[in-house]
């Protein structure tokens, strides 16, 4: 089940680079924590601010290869999984889409279920799909996407180059979306 609501909206704003409101709130909370001599909490907030700033400054990524590719980021804490799909079209980052999922399945099966649901919705199929780890049934999934597209689609775990950088950003965005959602839930 995908999570709707304010937590998802906040995460989406962050992934689109709109962090000013969240950073301002975190800075205010950090100042208050310092004033109350809660230095450990202030340190955690400082680290989150730094994470937000460094994660969003590299959002304007261009890939050297002019492929259409989706990079699938994955971050899990317990049952809660955040998946971030970075869509590159013509070598340029077109969008960042976060999805929240609750699952007891192992990571490879949870990723496989997400991919099946995501691409079943009539979305355009890219030249390649980059995965953070092997998804359950990845070879079959590659065949299905290739059949649907009418030409070969690669589903792979990149080892170097632009693919690794795209996947690192997708994973960072998934981690950031999960942290942001948890922060917003605890604030509510």
PDB file of N, CA and C in Angstrom, residues 1-2 72-83 99-118 131-137 141:
ATOM      1  N   UNK A   1       0.837  -1.183   0.000  1.00  0.00           N
ATOM      2  CA  UNK A   1       0.000   0.000   0.000  1.00  0.00           C
ATOM      3  C   UNK A   1       0.883   1.247   0.000  1.00  0.00           C
ATOM      4  N   UNK A   2       0.576   2.172  -0.892  1.00  0.00           N
ATOM      5  CA  UNK A   2       1.321   3.425  -0.930  1.00  0.00           C
ATOM      6  C   UNK A   2       0.740   4.364   0.109  1.00  0.00           C
ATOM      7  N   UNK A  72      16.254   3.044  -9.467  1.00  0.00           N
ATOM      8  CA  UNK A  72      15.335   2.693  -8.386  1.00  0.00           C
ATOM      9  C   UNK A  72      16.096   2.700  -7.056  1.00  0.00           C
ATOM     10  N   UNK A  73      15.806   3.698  -6.216  1.00  0.00           N
ATOM     11  CA  UNK A  73      16.403   3.762  -4.884  1.00  0.00           C
ATOM     12  C   UNK A  73      15.535   3.021  -3.887  1.00  0.00           C
ATOM     13  N   UNK A  74      16.150   2.465  -2.850  1.00  0.00           N
ATOM     14  CA  UNK A  74      15.428   1.629  -1.894  1.00  0.00           C
ATOM     15  C   UNK A  74      16.026   1.855  -0.510  1.00  0.00           C
ATOM     16  N   UNK A  75      15.157   2.145   0.449  1.00  0.00           N
ATOM     17  CA  UNK A  75      15.613   2.289   1.835  1.00  0.00           C
ATOM     18  C   UNK A  75      14.534   1.712   2.744  1.00  0.00           C
ATOM     19  N   UNK A  76      14.974   0.931   3.731  1.00  0.00           N
ATOM     20  CA  UNK A  76      14.013   0.240   4.586  1.00  0.00           C
ATOM     21  C   UNK A  76      14.346   0.472   6.053  1.00  0.00           C
ATOM     22  N   UNK A  77      13.290   0.614   6.837  1.00  0.00           N
ATOM     23  CA  UNK A  77      13.412   0.609   8.292  1.00  0.00           C
ATOM     24  C   UNK A  77      12.225  -0.191   8.805  1.00  0.00           C
ATOM     25  N   UNK A  78      12.503  -1.422   9.243  1.00  0.00           N
ATOM     26  CA  UNK A  78      11.431  -2.306   9.708  1.00  0.00           C
ATOM     27  C   UNK A  78      10.518  -2.696   8.555  1.00  0.00           C
ATOM     28  N   UNK A  79       9.227  -2.534   8.760  1.00  0.00           N
ATOM     29  CA  UNK A  79       8.238  -2.831   7.711  1.00  0.00           C
ATOM     30  C   UNK A  79       8.156  -1.716   6.680  1.00  0.00           C
ATOM     31  N   UNK A  80       8.660  -0.563   7.043  1.00  0.00           N
ATOM     32  CA  UNK A  80       8.491   0.623   6.202  1.00  0.00           C
ATOM     33  C   UNK A  80       9.599   0.716   5.159  1.00  0.00           C
ATOM     34  N   UNK A  81       9.174   0.835   3.921  1.00  0.00           N
ATOM     35  CA  UNK A  81      10.108   0.915   2.795  1.00  0.00           C
ATOM     36  C   UNK A  81       9.813   2.188   2.018  1.00  0.00           C
ATOM     37  N   UNK A  82      10.854   2.881   1.666  1.00  0.00           N
ATOM     38  CA  UNK A  82      10.717   4.044   0.777  1.00  0.00           C
ATOM     39  C   UNK A  82      11.464   3.699  -0.503  1.00  0.00           C
ATOM     40  N   UNK A  83      10.778   3.832  -1.617  1.00  0.00           N
ATOM     41  CA  UNK A  83      11.371   3.605  -2.931  1.00  0.00           C
ATOM     42  C   UNK A  83      11.338   4.934  -3.659  1.00  0.00           C
ATOM     43  N   UNK A  99       7.862   6.681  -3.271  1.00  0.00           N
ATOM     44  CA  UNK A  99       6.751   5.784  -2.963  1.00  0.00           C
ATOM     45  C   UNK A  99       7.008   5.151  -1.608  1.00  0.00           C
ATOM     46  N   UNK A 100       6.011   5.160  -0.762  1.00  0.00           N
ATOM     47  CA  UNK A 100       6.111   4.541   0.553  1.00  0.00           C
ATOM     48  C   UNK A 100       5.322   3.245   0.541  1.00  0.00           C
ATOM     49  N   UNK A 101       5.958   2.206   1.064  1.00  0.00           N
ATOM     50  CA  UNK A 101       5.366   0.873   1.050  1.00  0.00           C
ATOM     51  C   UNK A 101       5.581   0.234   2.419  1.00  0.00           C
ATOM     52  N   UNK A 102       4.607  -0.511   2.881  1.00  0.00           N
ATOM     53  CA  UNK A 102       4.762  -1.306   4.100  1.00  0.00           C
ATOM     54  C   UNK A 102       4.777  -2.767   3.681  1.00  0.00           C
ATOM     55  N   UNK A 103       5.812  -3.497   4.110  1.00  0.00           N
ATOM     56  CA  UNK A 103       5.917  -4.893   3.706  1.00  0.00           C
ATOM     57  C   UNK A 103       6.761  -5.687   4.692  1.00  0.00           C
ATOM     58  N   UNK A 104       6.366  -6.940   4.896  1.00  0.00           N
ATOM     59  CA  UNK A 104       7.133  -7.883   5.705  1.00  0.00           C
ATOM     60  C   UNK A 104       8.042  -8.736   4.823  1.00  0.00           C
ATOM     61  N   UNK A 105       7.896  -8.621   3.504  1.00  0.00           N
ATOM     62  CA  UNK A 105       8.667  -9.454   2.580  1.00  0.00           C
ATOM     63  C   UNK A 105      10.152  -9.118   2.643  1.00  0.00           C
ATOM     64  N   UNK A 106      11.011 -10.072   2.283  1.00  0.00           N
ATOM     65  CA  UNK A 106      12.436  -9.756   2.154  1.00  0.00           C
ATOM     66  C   UNK A 106      12.634  -8.669   1.093  1.00  0.00           C
ATOM     67  N   UNK A 107      13.752  -7.968   1.174  1.00  0.00           N
ATOM     68  CA  UNK A 107      13.997  -6.838   0.278  1.00  0.00           C
ATOM     69  C   UNK A 107      13.856  -7.192  -1.201  1.00  0.00           C
ATOM     70  N   UNK A 108      14.423  -8.341  -1.635  1.00  0.00           N
ATOM     71  CA  UNK A 108      14.375  -8.681  -3.056  1.00  0.00           C
ATOM     72  C   UNK A 108      12.942  -8.906  -3.538  1.00  0.00           C
ATOM     73  N   UNK A 109      12.100  -9.491  -2.694  1.00  0.00           N
ATOM     74  CA  UNK A 109      10.702  -9.710  -3.065  1.00  0.00           C
ATOM     75  C   UNK A 109       9.899  -8.416  -2.992  1.00  0.00           C
ATOM     76  N   UNK A 110      10.172  -7.600  -1.988  1.00  0.00           N
ATOM     77  CA  UNK A 110       9.474  -6.308  -1.881  1.00  0.00           C
ATOM     78  C   UNK A 110       9.797  -5.432  -3.088  1.00  0.00           C
ATOM     79  N   UNK A 111      11.067  -5.427  -3.512  1.00  0.00           N
ATOM     80  CA  UNK A 111      11.455  -4.650  -4.694  1.00  0.00           C
ATOM     81  C   UNK A 111      10.780  -5.203  -5.939  1.00  0.00           C
ATOM     82  N   UNK A 112      10.750  -6.513  -6.078  1.00  0.00           N
ATOM     83  CA  UNK A 112      10.099  -7.145  -7.224  1.00  0.00           C
ATOM     84  C   UNK A 112       8.612  -6.779  -7.287  1.00  0.00           C
ATOM     85  N   UNK A 113       7.927  -6.841  -6.144  1.00  0.00           N
ATOM     86  CA  UNK A 113       6.505  -6.470  -6.106  1.00  0.00           C
ATOM     87  C   UNK A 113       6.312  -5.014  -6.494  1.00  0.00           C
ATOM     88  N   UNK A 114       7.184  -4.130  -5.990  1.00  0.00           N
ATOM     89  CA  UNK A 114       7.071  -2.719  -6.342  1.00  0.00           C
ATOM     90  C   UNK A 114       7.242  -2.529  -7.847  1.00  0.00           C
ATOM     91  N   UNK A 115       8.286  -3.122  -8.422  1.00  0.00           N
ATOM     92  CA  UNK A 115       8.551  -2.962  -9.857  1.00  0.00           C
ATOM     93  C   UNK A 115       7.376  -3.455 -10.700  1.00  0.00           C
ATOM     94  N   UNK A 116       6.823  -4.595 -10.331  1.00  0.00           N
ATOM     95  CA  UNK A 116       5.687  -5.146 -11.070  1.00  0.00           C
ATOM     96  C   UNK A 116       4.509  -4.181 -11.035  1.00  0.00           C
ATOM     97  N   UNK A 117       4.209  -3.648  -9.859  1.00  0.00           N
ATOM     98  CA  UNK A 117       3.092  -2.705  -9.730  1.00  0.00           C
ATOM     99  C   UNK A 117       3.386  -1.390 -10.459  1.00  0.00           C
ATOM    100  N   UNK A 118       4.608  -0.900 -10.314  1.00  0.00           N
ATOM    101  CA  UNK A 118       4.977   0.389 -10.907  1.00  0.00           C
ATOM    102  C   UNK A 118       4.873   0.364 -12.432  1.00  0.00           C
ATOM    103  N   UNK A 131      18.918  -1.133 -10.610  1.00  0.00           N
ATOM    104  CA  UNK A 131      18.460  -1.627  -9.316  1.00  0.00           C
ATOM    105  C   UNK A 131      19.588  -1.587  -8.292  1.00  0.00           C
ATOM    106  N   UNK A 132      19.254  -1.361  -7.017  1.00  0.00           N
ATOM    107  CA  UNK A 132      20.273  -1.329  -5.974  1.00  0.00           C
ATOM    108  C   UNK A 132      20.778  -2.725  -5.591  1.00  0.00           C
ATOM    109  N   UNK A 133      19.991  -3.743  -5.887  1.00  0.00           N
ATOM    110  CA  UNK A 133      20.343  -5.141  -5.630  1.00  0.00           C
ATOM    111  C   UNK A 133      19.433  -5.984  -6.501  1.00  0.00           C
ATOM    112  N   UNK A 134      19.754  -7.263  -6.611  1.00  0.00           N
ATOM    113  CA  UNK A 134      18.976  -8.153  -7.476  1.00  0.00           C
ATOM    114  C   UNK A 134      17.562  -8.317  -6.927  1.00  0.00           C
ATOM    115  N   UNK A 135      16.598  -8.032  -7.757  1.00  0.00           N
ATOM    116  CA  UNK A 135      15.195  -8.225  -7.390  1.00  0.00           C
ATOM    117  C   UNK A 135      14.820  -9.674  -7.700  1.00  0.00           C
ATOM    118  N   UNK A 136      13.909 -10.204  -6.917  1.00  0.00           N
ATOM    119  CA  UNK A 136      13.418 -11.557  -7.142  1.00  0.00           C
ATOM    120  C   UNK A 136      12.811 -11.625  -8.550  1.00  0.00           C
ATOM    121  N   UNK A 137      13.262 -12.574  -9.370  1.00  0.00           N
ATOM    122  CA  UNK A 137      12.717 -12.744 -10.715  1.00  0.00           C
ATOM    123  C   UNK A 137      13.113 -11.654 -11.695  1.00  0.00           C
ATOM    124  N   UNK A 141      11.385 -10.354 -15.262  1.00  0.00           N
ATOM    125  CA  UNK A 141      10.909  -8.973 -15.326  1.00  0.00           C
ATOM    126  C   UNK A 141      11.516  -8.262 -16.540  1.00  0.00           C
TER     127      UNK A 141
END
